[in-house]
Amino acid sequence: MSGRVLAICALLFAHGMAAAKDEADLLRVVLPDTCQISAEVRRDAESACWYLECGDRPLQQLACDVTAMHQIAELSLAPDGQSLAVLSVGEGHPILEWVALSPLRDQGQYQVLCEQNPYPGTIWLNGWQDGQMKIGASVDLRIDGAESRIDVSDPRDFAFLWSANPCALTEQPPSSK
């Protein structure tokens, strides 16, 4: 390739990376009525804000700095469209929250229905099943207390179904890898 073609390719790549970065700074969930809830992904000390986007209406800011941890890492809408799974991280430590959608959307109120704090382990969202969150964790979330959760004799990942009402975990059999 000529130097000119390489320069054009580099410019297009840089432009694409800048556009991807801007898009990557927002997490979006499309709601049943085609509106969207957006959350800013922050990796600095600035506020992480939530927004509602609906058609031609102006973008509406809902709330800022309301998650358990500062950096919002993942959002997932429940199949019934009534709640969100929100994974946030602070200093490498994740917390997963089950959040009511209507109060956030209508009044900008971040109402946590349930919370899972896996400290000292980690947690991840694996989708939804029958209205419950499918979650994975590197520790047994049914055990209270950080010291009790560390068991080097059982270095497996755990799988749970998590319901919001009542807030309860059911361990699932390990999946075959």
GROMACS .gro file of N, CA and C in nm:
model
  531
    1MET      N    1   0.083  -0.118   0.000
    1MET     CA    2   0.000   0.000   0.000
    1MET      C    3   0.087   0.123   0.000
    2SER      N    4   0.035   0.225  -0.063
    2SER     CA    5   0.110   0.351  -0.065
    2SER      C    6   0.097   0.421   0.069
    3GLY      N    7   0.189   0.515   0.094
    3GLY     CA    8   0.185   0.591   0.218
    3GLY      C    9   0.056   0.670   0.232
    4ARG      N   10   0.005   0.718   0.119
    4ARG     CA   11  -0.119   0.796   0.122
    4ARG      C   12  -0.238   0.709   0.164
    5VAL      N   13  -0.246   0.587   0.109
    5VAL     CA   14  -0.355   0.494   0.145
    5VAL      C   15  -0.345   0.457   0.292
    6LEU      N   16  -0.223   0.431   0.340
    6LEU     CA   17  -0.204   0.398   0.482
    6LEU      C   18  -0.246   0.515   0.570
    7ALA      N   19  -0.212   0.637   0.531
    7ALA     CA   20  -0.251   0.755   0.608
    7ALA      C   21  -0.402   0.770   0.614
    8ILE      N   22  -0.470   0.745   0.501
    8ILE     CA   23  -0.616   0.754   0.498
    8ILE      C   24  -0.676   0.645   0.587
    9CYS      N   25  -0.622   0.522   0.578
    9CYS     CA   26  -0.671   0.412   0.662
    9CYS      C   27  -0.651   0.446   0.810
   10ALA      N   28  -0.535   0.501   0.844
   10ALA     CA   29  -0.508   0.538   0.983
   10ALA      C   30  -0.605   0.644   1.032
   11LEU      N   31  -0.634   0.743   0.946
   11LEU     CA   32  -0.727   0.848   0.981
   11LEU      C   33  -0.868   0.792   1.002
   12LEU      N   34  -0.912   0.705   0.912
   12LEU     CA   35  -1.045   0.644   0.925
   12LEU      C   36  -1.052   0.558   1.051
   13PHE      N   37  -0.945   0.482   1.079
   13PHE     CA   38  -0.942   0.399   1.200
   13PHE      C   39  -0.950   0.487   1.325
   14ALA      N   40  -0.872   0.594   1.329
   14ALA     CA   41  -0.873   0.685   1.444
   14ALA      C   42  -1.010   0.747   1.462
   15HIS      N   43  -1.074   0.788   1.353
   15HIS     CA   44  -1.208   0.846   1.361
   15HIS      C   45  -1.307   0.742   1.414
   16GLY      N   46  -1.297   0.619   1.364
   16GLY     CA   47  -1.385   0.512   1.411
   16GLY      C   48  -1.363   0.481   1.558
   17MET      N   49  -1.239   0.483   1.603
   17MET     CA   50  -1.209   0.458   1.744
   17MET      C   51  -1.266   0.569   1.830
   18ALA      N   52  -1.258   0.693   1.785
   18ALA     CA   53  -1.314   0.804   1.863
   18ALA      C   54  -1.464   0.791   1.873
   19ALA      N   55  -1.530   0.755   1.763
   19ALA     CA   56  -1.676   0.737   1.767
   19ALA      C   57  -1.713   0.620   1.857
   20ALA      N   58  -1.635   0.511   1.851
   20ALA     CA   59  -1.663   0.395   1.936
   20ALA      C   60  -1.644   0.431   2.082
   21LYS      N   61  -1.543   0.513   2.113
   21LYS     CA   62  -1.519   0.553   2.252
   21LYS      C   63  -1.637   0.634   2.303
   22ASP      N   64  -1.685   0.730   2.223
   22ASP     CA   65  -1.799   0.811   2.266
   22ASP      C   66  -1.920   0.723   2.292
   23GLU      N   67  -1.945   0.628   2.203
   23GLU     CA   68  -2.058   0.537   2.219
   23GLU      C   69  -2.036   0.446   2.340
   24ALA      N   70  -1.912   0.407   2.366
   24ALA     CA   71  -1.881   0.317   2.477
   24ALA      C   72  -1.896   0.385   2.612
   25ASP      N   73  -1.902   0.519   2.615
   25ASP     CA   74  -1.917   0.591   2.740
   25ASP      C   75  -2.060   0.591   2.792
   26LEU      N   76  -2.153   0.533   2.716
   26LEU     CA   77  -2.292   0.519   2.758
   26LEU      C   78  -2.336   0.375   2.746
   27LEU      N   79  -2.403   0.326   2.849
   27LEU     CA   80  -2.470   0.196   2.841
   27LEU      C   81  -2.617   0.225   2.819
   28ARG      N   82  -2.680   0.154   2.727
   28ARG     CA   83  -2.821   0.179   2.696
   28ARG      C   84  -2.903   0.052   2.707
   29VAL      N   85  -3.028   0.071   2.751
   29VAL     CA   86  -3.125  -0.037   2.754
   29VAL      C   87  -3.251   0.015   2.686
   30VAL      N   88  -3.299  -0.057   2.585
   30VAL     CA   89  -3.422  -0.019   2.517
   30VAL      C   90  -3.540  -0.072   2.598
   31LEU      N   91  -3.633   0.016   2.630
   31LEU     CA   92  -3.750  -0.019   2.710
   31LEU      C   93  -3.863  -0.069   2.620
   32PRO      N   94  -3.964  -0.135   2.678
   32PRO     CA   95  -4.073  -0.189   2.596
   32PRO      C   96  -4.143  -0.085   2.509
   33ASP      N   97  -4.147   0.043   2.551
   33ASP     CA   98  -4.214   0.146   2.473
   33ASP      C   99  -4.119   0.217   2.376
   34THR      N  100  -4.003   0.159   2.350
   34THR     CA  101  -3.898   0.208   2.262
   34THR      C  102  -3.821   0.329   2.316
   35CYS      N  103  -3.852   0.374   2.435
   35CYS     CA  104  -3.765   0.472   2.500
   35CYS      C  105  -3.638   0.398   2.541
   36GLN      N  106  -3.538   0.473   2.584
   36GLN     CA  107  -3.413   0.414   2.630
   36GLN      C  108  -3.372   0.475   2.763
   37ILE      N  109  -3.319   0.391   2.850
   37ILE     CA  110  -3.251   0.437   2.972
   37ILE      C  111  -3.103   0.427   2.940
   38SER      N  112  -3.029   0.534   2.967
   38SER     CA  113  -2.885   0.536   2.944
   38SER      C  114  -2.814   0.568   3.074
   39ALA      N  115  -2.698   0.508   3.091
   39ALA     CA  116  -2.614   0.536   3.208
   39ALA      C  117  -2.474   0.564   3.159
   40GLU      N  118  -2.412   0.669   3.215
   40GLU     CA  119  -2.276   0.703   3.178
   40GLU      C  120  -2.177   0.606   3.242
   41VAL      N  121  -2.078   0.568   3.166
   41VAL     CA  122  -1.970   0.485   3.217
   41VAL      C  123  -1.857   0.581   3.255
   42ARG      N  124  -1.827   0.588   3.382
   42ARG     CA  125  -1.723   0.680   3.430
   42ARG      C  126  -1.606   0.600   3.487
   43ARG      N  127  -1.489   0.647   3.457
   43ARG     CA  128  -1.368   0.588   3.512
   43ARG      C  129  -1.286   0.695   3.585
   44ASP      N  130  -1.351   0.807   3.613
   44ASP     CA  131  -1.284   0.918   3.679
   44ASP      C  132  -1.372   0.964   3.795
   45ALA      N  133  -1.343   1.077   3.850
   45ALA     CA  134  -1.415   1.126   3.968
   45ALA      C  135  -1.545   1.199   3.933
   46GLU      N  136  -1.577   1.217   3.803
   46GLU     CA  137  -1.698   1.287   3.765
   46GLU      C  138  -1.822   1.202   3.791
   47SER      N  139  -1.935   1.268   3.799
   47SER     CA  140  -2.062   1.200   3.825
   47SER      C  141  -2.098   1.105   3.713
   48ALA      N  142  -2.157   0.991   3.749
   48ALA     CA  143  -2.212   0.896   3.653
   48ALA      C  144  -2.363   0.917   3.654
   49CYS      N  145  -2.416   0.972   3.545
   49CYS     CA  146  -2.557   1.010   3.541
   49CYS      C  147  -2.639   0.915   3.455
   50TRP      N  148  -2.770   0.915   3.482
   50TRP     CA  149  -2.869   0.834   3.411
   50TRP      C  150  -2.958   0.928   3.331
   51TYR      N  151  -3.002   0.881   3.213
   51TYR     CA  152  -3.085   0.962   3.124
   51TYR      C  153  -3.199   0.879   3.067
   52LEU      N  154  -3.305   0.949   3.031
   52LEU     CA  155  -3.418   0.889   2.961
   52LEU      C  156  -3.424   0.952   2.823
   53GLU      N  157  -3.427   0.870   2.720
   53GLU     CA  158  -3.438   0.914   2.581
   53GLU      C  159  -3.567   0.858   2.523
   54CYS      N  160  -3.656   0.945   2.478
   54CYS     CA  161  -3.784   0.902   2.420
   54CYS      C  162  -3.813   0.982   2.294
   55GLY      N  163  -3.797   0.917   2.180
   55GLY     CA  164  -3.832   0.979   2.053
   55GLY      C  165  -3.774   1.118   2.035
   56ASP      N  166  -3.862   1.213   2.000
   56ASP     CA  167  -3.820   1.350   1.972
   56ASP      C  168  -3.813   1.438   2.097
   57ARG      N  169  -3.852   1.385   2.213
   57ARG     CA  170  -3.846   1.466   2.335
   57ARG      C  171  -3.701   1.491   2.374
   58PRO      N  172  -3.674   1.602   2.440
   58PRO     CA  173  -3.536   1.632   2.483
   58PRO      C  174  -3.487   1.525   2.581
   59LEU      N  175  -3.358   1.500   2.577
   59LEU     CA  176  -3.294   1.408   2.669
   59LEU      C  177  -3.321   1.454   2.812
   60GLN      N  178  -3.364   1.362   2.897
   60GLN     CA  179  -3.399   1.397   3.035
   60GLN      C  180  -3.299   1.331   3.130
   61GLN      N  181  -3.231   1.411   3.211
   61GLN     CA  182  -3.142   1.356   3.313
   61GLN      C  183  -3.228   1.308   3.429
   62LEU      N  184  -3.203   1.185   3.474
   62LEU     CA  185  -3.283   1.125   3.581
   62LEU      C  186  -3.216   1.136   3.718
   63ALA      N  187  -3.091   1.096   3.727
   63ALA     CA  188  -3.021   1.094   3.855
   63ALA      C  189  -2.871   1.080   3.828
   64CYS      N  190  -2.789   1.113   3.929
   64CYS     CA  191  -2.644   1.098   3.916
   64CYS      C  192  -2.589   1.034   4.043
   65ASP      N  193  -2.483   0.955   4.025
   65ASP     CA  194  -2.412   0.890   4.135
   65ASP      C  195  -2.505   0.818   4.232
   66VAL      N  196  -2.587   0.729   4.180
   66VAL     CA  197  -2.685   0.659   4.263
   66VAL      C  198  -2.654   0.510   4.281
   67THR      N  199  -2.563   0.455   4.202
   67THR     CA  200  -2.532   0.313   4.213
   67THR      C  201  -2.444   0.287   4.334
   68ALA      N  202  -2.437   0.161   4.375
   68ALA     CA  203  -2.357   0.124   4.492
   68ALA      C  204  -2.210   0.161   4.474
   69MET      N  205  -2.158   0.137   4.355
   69MET     CA  206  -2.021   0.172   4.324
   69MET      C  207  -2.021   0.275   4.211
   70HIS      N  208  -1.914   0.351   4.197
   70HIS     CA  209  -1.911   0.466   4.106
   70HIS      C  210  -1.918   0.429   3.958
   71GLN      N  211  -1.849   0.326   3.918
   71GLN     CA  212  -1.838   0.292   3.775
   71GLN      C  213  -1.945   0.191   3.736
   72ILE      N  214  -2.034   0.228   3.646
   72ILE     CA  215  -2.139   0.138   3.599
   72ILE      C  216  -2.079   0.052   3.489
   73ALA      N  217  -2.088  -0.081   3.506
   73ALA     CA  218  -2.022  -0.173   3.413
   73ALA      C  219  -2.120  -0.245   3.321
   74GLU      N  220  -2.243  -0.271   3.368
   74GLU     CA  221  -2.337  -0.348   3.287
   74GLU      C  222  -2.480  -0.319   3.330
   75LEU      N  223  -2.570  -0.317   3.231
   75LEU     CA  224  -2.713  -0.302   3.254
   75LEU      C  225  -2.785  -0.414   3.180
   76SER      N  226  -2.893  -0.464   3.239
   76SER     CA  227  -2.974  -0.564   3.170
   76SER      C  228  -3.119  -0.546   3.215
   77LEU      N  229  -3.208  -0.533   3.117
   77LEU     CA  230  -3.351  -0.515   3.145
   77LEU      C  231  -3.414  -0.651   3.172
   78ALA      N  232  -3.494  -0.660   3.278
   78ALA     CA  233  -3.568  -0.783   3.307
   78ALA      C  234  -3.667  -0.810   3.195
   79PRO      N  235  -3.697  -0.936   3.168
   79PRO     CA  236  -3.789  -0.969   3.059
   79PRO      C  237  -3.927  -0.903   3.071
   80ASP      N  238  -3.973  -0.876   3.193
   80ASP     CA  239  -4.104  -0.811   3.210
   80ASP      C  240  -4.097  -0.660   3.192
   81GLY      N  241  -3.977  -0.604   3.174
   81GLY     CA  242  -3.960  -0.461   3.153
   81GLY      C  243  -3.981  -0.376   3.276
   82GLN      N  244  -3.988  -0.437   3.394
   82GLN     CA  245  -4.018  -0.363   3.517
   82GLN      C  246  -3.896  -0.332   3.603
   83SER      N  247  -3.782  -0.394   3.573
   83SER     CA  248  -3.664  -0.373   3.656
   83SER      C  249  -3.537  -0.391   3.573
   84LEU      N  250  -3.426  -0.349   3.633
   84LEU     CA  251  -3.295  -0.356   3.569
   84LEU      C  252  -3.196  -0.427   3.660
   85ALA      N  253  -3.105  -0.501   3.600
   85ALA     CA  254  -2.988  -0.548   3.672
   85ALA      C  255  -2.879  -0.445   3.645
   86VAL      N  256  -2.814  -0.398   3.751
   86VAL     CA  257  -2.710  -0.296   3.738
   86VAL      C  258  -2.586  -0.346   3.810
   87LEU      N  259  -2.480  -0.368   3.732
   87LEU     CA  260  -2.352  -0.408   3.789
   87LEU      C  261  -2.263  -0.285   3.793
   88SER      N  262  -2.220  -0.248   3.913
   88SER     CA  263  -2.129  -0.134   3.927
   88SER      C  264  -2.002  -0.180   3.998
   89VAL      N  265  -1.893  -0.105   3.974
   89VAL     CA  266  -1.763  -0.145   4.024
   89VAL      C  267  -1.694  -0.024   4.086
   90GLY      N  268  -1.626  -0.047   4.196
   90GLY     CA  269  -1.544   0.056   4.259
   90GLY      C  270  -1.415  -0.005   4.306
   91GLU      N  271  -1.302   0.048   4.261
   91GLU     CA  272  -1.170  -0.003   4.297
   91GLU      C  273  -1.161  -0.154   4.273
   92GLY      N  274  -1.223  -0.200   4.163
   92GLY     CA  275  -1.217  -0.340   4.126
   92GLY      C  276  -1.319  -0.429   4.194
   93HIS      N  277  -1.397  -0.373   4.283
   93HIS     CA  278  -1.495  -0.453   4.358
   93HIS      C  279  -1.634  -0.433   4.297
   94PRO      N  280  -1.701  -0.541   4.254
   94PRO     CA  281  -1.834  -0.529   4.193
   94PRO      C  282  -1.947  -0.545   4.295
   95ILE      N  283  -2.059  -0.482   4.264
   95ILE     CA  284  -2.185  -0.505   4.337
   95ILE      C  285  -2.295  -0.512   4.231
   96LEU      N  286  -2.385  -0.607   4.247
   96LEU     CA  287  -2.496  -0.624   4.155
   96LEU      C  288  -2.624  -0.581   4.225
   97GLU      N  289  -2.699  -0.490   4.162
   97GLU     CA  290  -2.824  -0.441   4.218
   97GLU      C  291  -2.940  -0.473   4.125
   98TRP      N  292  -3.052  -0.504   4.184
   98TRP     CA  293  -3.178  -0.523   4.111
   98TRP      C  294  -3.258  -0.396   4.140
   99VAL      N  295  -3.287  -0.317   4.036
   99VAL     CA  296  -3.342  -0.183   4.053
   99VAL      C  297  -3.480  -0.173   3.987
  100ALA      N  298  -3.575  -0.112   4.059
  100ALA     CA  299  -3.709  -0.088   4.003
  100ALA      C  300  -3.701   0.017   3.893
  101LEU      N  301  -3.761  -0.009   3.779
  101LEU     CA  302  -3.751   0.080   3.665
  101LEU      C  303  -3.843   0.202   3.676
  102SER      N  304  -3.968   0.184   3.717
  102SER     CA  305  -4.065   0.295   3.720
  102SER      C  306  -4.019   0.413   3.805
  103PRO      N  307  -3.973   0.392   3.929
  103PRO     CA  308  -3.929   0.508   4.007
  103PRO      C  309  -3.811   0.582   3.942
  104LEU      N  310  -3.720   0.507   3.879
  104LEU     CA  311  -3.607   0.571   3.812
  104LEU      C  312  -3.655   0.652   3.694
  105ARG      N  313  -3.739   0.593   3.613
  105ARG     CA  314  -3.787   0.658   3.493
  105ARG      C  315  -3.881   0.776   3.523
  106ASP      N  316  -3.970   0.759   3.620
  106ASP     CA  317  -4.073   0.860   3.645
  106ASP      C  318  -4.031   0.972   3.741
  107GLN      N  319  -3.951   0.938   3.843
  107GLN     CA  320  -3.912   1.039   3.942
  107GLN      C  321  -3.762   1.054   3.959
  108GLY      N  322  -3.682   0.980   3.884
  108GLY     CA  323  -3.537   0.986   3.901
  108GLY      C  324  -3.490   0.925   4.031
  109GLN      N  325  -3.570   0.834   4.087
  109GLN     CA  326  -3.535   0.769   4.214
  109GLN      C  327  -3.480   0.629   4.187
  110TYR      N  328  -3.361   0.605   4.236
  110TYR     CA  329  -3.292   0.478   4.218
  110TYR      C  330  -3.331   0.388   4.335
  111GLN      N  331  -3.428   0.301   4.312
  111GLN     CA  332  -3.483   0.216   4.417
  111GLN      C  333  -3.430   0.074   4.401
  112VAL      N  334  -3.342   0.033   4.494
  112VAL     CA  335  -3.282  -0.100   4.490
  112VAL      C  336  -3.377  -0.200   4.555
  113LEU      N  337  -3.413  -0.302   4.479
  113LEU     CA  338  -3.501  -0.408   4.529
  113LEU      C  339  -3.420  -0.514   4.604
  114CYS      N  340  -3.303  -0.545   4.553
  114CYS     CA  341  -3.212  -0.643   4.612
  114CYS      C  342  -3.070  -0.606   4.573
  115GLU      N  343  -2.975  -0.653   4.652
  115GLU     CA  344  -2.835  -0.625   4.623
  115GLU      C  345  -2.753  -0.749   4.656
  116GLN      N  346  -2.653  -0.777   4.573
  116GLN     CA  347  -2.558  -0.884   4.601
  116GLN      C  348  -2.418  -0.825   4.601
  117ASN      N  349  -2.351  -0.838   4.714
  117ASN     CA  350  -2.215  -0.792   4.732
  117ASN      C  351  -2.128  -0.916   4.750
  118PRO      N  352  -2.047  -0.951   4.650
  118PRO     CA  353  -1.972  -1.076   4.657
  118PRO      C  354  -1.838  -1.067   4.730
  119TYR      N  355  -1.808  -0.956   4.792
  119TYR     CA  356  -1.676  -0.936   4.852
  119TYR      C  357  -1.637  -1.056   4.937
  120PRO      N  358  -1.520  -1.112   4.921
  120PRO     CA  359  -1.404  -1.067   4.847
  120PRO      C  360  -1.397  -1.123   4.704
  121GLY      N  361  -1.504  -1.181   4.657
  121GLY     CA  362  -1.505  -1.239   4.523
  121GLY      C  363  -1.560  -1.145   4.419
  122THR      N  364  -1.606  -1.203   4.310
  122THR     CA  365  -1.663  -1.125   4.201
  122THR      C  366  -1.797  -1.186   4.161
  123ILE      N  367  -1.870  -1.113   4.079
  123ILE     CA  368  -2.005  -1.154   4.040
  123ILE      C  369  -2.028  -1.112   3.896
  124TRP      N  370  -2.113  -1.185   3.824
  124TRP     CA  371  -2.145  -1.150   3.687
  124TRP      C  372  -2.287  -1.192   3.655
  125LEU      N  373  -2.344  -1.128   3.557
  125LEU     CA  374  -2.482  -1.153   3.514
  125LEU      C  375  -2.480  -1.249   3.396
  126ASN      N  376  -2.564  -1.353   3.403
  126ASN     CA  377  -2.571  -1.454   3.297
  126ASN      C  378  -2.705  -1.456   3.227
  127GLY      N  379  -2.781  -1.348   3.233
  127GLY     CA  380  -2.910  -1.343   3.164
  127GLY      C  381  -3.026  -1.358   3.261
  128TRP      N  382  -3.138  -1.405   3.206
  128TRP     CA  383  -3.262  -1.415   3.283
  128TRP      C  384  -3.326  -1.551   3.257
  129GLN      N  385  -3.397  -1.601   3.355
  129GLN     CA  386  -3.470  -1.727   3.341
  129GLN      C  387  -3.595  -1.719   3.427
  130ASP      N  388  -3.710  -1.730   3.365
  130ASP     CA  389  -3.838  -1.729   3.437
  130ASP      C  390  -3.851  -1.611   3.532
  131GLY      N  391  -3.810  -1.491   3.488
  131GLY     CA  392  -3.822  -1.370   3.569
  131GLY      C  393  -3.718  -1.356   3.677
  132GLN      N  394  -3.622  -1.447   3.683
  132GLN     CA  395  -3.514  -1.439   3.780
  132GLN      C  396  -3.384  -1.412   3.707
  133MET      N  397  -3.292  -1.344   3.777
  133MET     CA  398  -3.160  -1.322   3.722
  133MET      C  399  -3.079  -1.448   3.736
  134LYS      N  400  -3.006  -1.480   3.631
  134LYS     CA  401  -2.907  -1.587   3.639
  134LYS      C  402  -2.774  -1.517   3.665
  135ILE      N  403  -2.713  -1.548   3.780
  135ILE     CA  404  -2.587  -1.484   3.814
  135ILE      C  405  -2.481  -1.589   3.844
  136GLY      N  406  -2.358  -1.550   3.822
  136GLY     CA  407  -2.245  -1.633   3.858
  136GLY      C  408  -2.161  -1.557   3.958
  137ALA      N  409  -2.088  -1.631   4.040
  137ALA     CA  410  -2.003  -1.569   4.141
  137ALA      C  411  -1.883  -1.659   4.167
  138SER      N  412  -1.775  -1.598   4.209
  138SER     CA  413  -1.655  -1.674   4.243
  138SER      C  414  -1.656  -1.719   4.389
  139VAL      N  415  -1.761  -1.680   4.462
  139VAL     CA  416  -1.778  -1.720   4.602
  139VAL      C  417  -1.922  -1.763   4.624
  140ASP      N  418  -1.947  -1.835   4.732
  140ASP     CA  419  -2.083  -1.876   4.765
  140ASP      C  420  -2.155  -1.758   4.830
  141LEU      N  421  -2.247  -1.698   4.756
  141LEU     CA  422  -2.317  -1.578   4.803
  141LEU      C  423  -2.413  -1.606   4.918
  142ARG      N  424  -2.441  -1.732   4.945
  142ARG     CA  425  -2.531  -1.765   5.057
  142ARG      C  426  -2.460  -1.756   5.191
  143ILE      N  427  -2.327  -1.745   5.189
  143ILE     CA  428  -2.248  -1.736   5.311
  143ILE      C  429  -2.226  -1.589   5.344
  144ASP      N  430  -2.258  -1.550   5.466
  144ASP     CA  431  -2.235  -1.413   5.510
  144ASP      C  432  -2.092  -1.397   5.562
  145GLY      N  433  -2.036  -1.280   5.540
  145GLY     CA  434  -1.903  -1.248   5.594
  145GLY      C  435  -1.791  -1.281   5.498
  146ALA      N  436  -1.706  -1.184   5.474
  146ALA     CA  437  -1.596  -1.199   5.378
  146ALA      C  438  -1.502  -1.312   5.417
  147GLU      N  439  -1.467  -1.325   5.544
  147GLU     CA  440  -1.373  -1.427   5.586
  147GLU      C  441  -1.430  -1.567   5.565
  148SER      N  442  -1.559  -1.582   5.585
  148SER     CA  443  -1.623  -1.713   5.570
  148SER      C  444  -1.636  -1.753   5.423
  149ARG      N  445  -1.637  -1.657   5.333
  149ARG     CA  446  -1.655  -1.687   5.191
  149ARG      C  447  -1.530  -1.741   5.124
  150ILE      N  448  -1.414  -1.718   5.183
  150ILE     CA  449  -1.290  -1.763   5.121
  150ILE      C  450  -1.268  -1.909   5.159
  151ASP      N  451  -1.273  -1.995   5.058
  151ASP     CA  452  -1.252  -2.138   5.080
  151ASP      C  453  -1.166  -2.190   4.966
  152VAL      N  454  -1.036  -2.198   4.989
  152VAL     CA  455  -0.947  -2.240   4.883
  152VAL      C  456  -0.965  -2.386   4.846
  153SER      N  457  -1.031  -2.464   4.932
  153SER     CA  458  -1.055  -2.604   4.899
  153SER      C  459  -1.169  -2.620   4.798
  154ASP      N  460  -1.243  -2.512   4.770
  154ASP     CA  461  -1.354  -2.517   4.675
  154ASP      C  462  -1.341  -2.403   4.574
  155PRO      N  463  -1.241  -2.412   4.485
  155PRO     CA  464  -1.214  -2.301   4.392
  155PRO      C  465  -1.302  -2.305   4.267
  156ARG      N  466  -1.431  -2.319   4.284
  156ARG     CA  467  -1.521  -2.328   4.170
  156ARG      C  468  -1.603  -2.200   4.157
  157ASP      N  469  -1.664  -2.184   4.042
  157ASP     CA  470  -1.760  -2.075   4.024
  157ASP      C  471  -1.897  -2.126   4.064
  158PHE      N  472  -1.977  -2.038   4.120
  158PHE     CA  473  -2.112  -2.073   4.163
  158PHE      C  474  -2.213  -2.012   4.067
  159ALA      N  475  -2.326  -2.080   4.050
  159ALA     CA  476  -2.434  -2.030   3.964
  159ALA      C  477  -2.561  -2.023   4.048
  160PHE      N  478  -2.633  -1.911   4.035
  160PHE     CA  479  -2.754  -1.890   4.114
  160PHE      C  480  -2.866  -1.835   4.026
  161LEU      N  481  -2.989  -1.862   4.069
  161LEU     CA  482  -3.105  -1.788   4.022
  161LEU      C  483  -3.139  -1.695   4.136
  162TRP      N  484  -3.165  -1.568   4.105
  162TRP     CA  485  -3.187  -1.465   4.206
  162TRP      C  486  -3.321  -1.399   4.180
  163SER      N  487  -3.408  -1.403   4.278
  163SER     CA  488  -3.540  -1.341   4.265
  163SER      C  489  -3.546  -1.215   4.352
  164ALA      N  490  -3.633  -1.122   4.312
  164ALA     CA  491  -3.642  -0.994   4.383
  164ALA      C  492  -3.747  -0.994   4.493
  165ASN      N  493  -3.850  -1.073   4.480
  165ASN     CA  494  -3.958  -1.067   4.579
  165ASN      C  495  -4.003  -1.208   4.615
  166PRO      N  496  -3.957  -1.262   4.724
  166PRO     CA  497  -3.858  -1.205   4.816
  166PRO      C  498  -3.718  -1.214   4.757
  167CYS      N  499  -3.629  -1.134   4.812
  167CYS     CA  500  -3.491  -1.133   4.766
  167CYS      C  501  -3.427  -1.266   4.809
  168ALA      N  502  -3.411  -1.358   4.714
  168ALA     CA  503  -3.364  -1.492   4.750
  168ALA      C  504  -3.277  -1.550   4.639
  169LEU      N  505  -3.179  -1.632   4.682
  169LEU     CA  506  -3.089  -1.701   4.591
  169LEU      C  507  -3.119  -1.850   4.592
  170THR      N  508  -3.112  -1.911   4.476
  170THR     CA  509  -3.120  -2.057   4.466
  170THR      C  510  -2.998  -2.102   4.387
  171GLU      N  511  -2.915  -2.188   4.447
  171GLU     CA  512  -2.796  -2.234   4.374
  171GLU      C  513  -2.839  -2.327   4.262
  172GLN      N  514  -2.774  -2.311   4.149
  172GLN     CA  515  -2.799  -2.393   4.032
  172GLN      C  516  -2.685  -2.493   4.016
  173PRO      N  517  -2.712  -2.607   3.958
  173PRO     CA  518  -2.601  -2.701   3.936
  173PRO      C  519  -2.495  -2.640   3.846
  174PRO      N  520  -2.368  -2.675   3.867
  174PRO     CA  521  -2.263  -2.619   3.783
  174PRO      C  522  -2.286  -2.659   3.638
  175SER      N  523  -2.256  -2.565   3.548
  175SER     CA  524  -2.270  -2.595   3.406
  175SER      C  525  -2.145  -2.666   3.359
  176SER      N  526  -2.162  -2.753   3.262
  176SER     CA  527  -2.047  -2.822   3.207
  176SER      C  528  -1.974  -2.727   3.113
  177LYS      N  529  -1.842  -2.725   3.123
  177LYS     CA  530  -1.762  -2.633   3.040
  177LYS      C  531  -1.701  -2.707   2.925
   0.00000   0.00000   0.00000
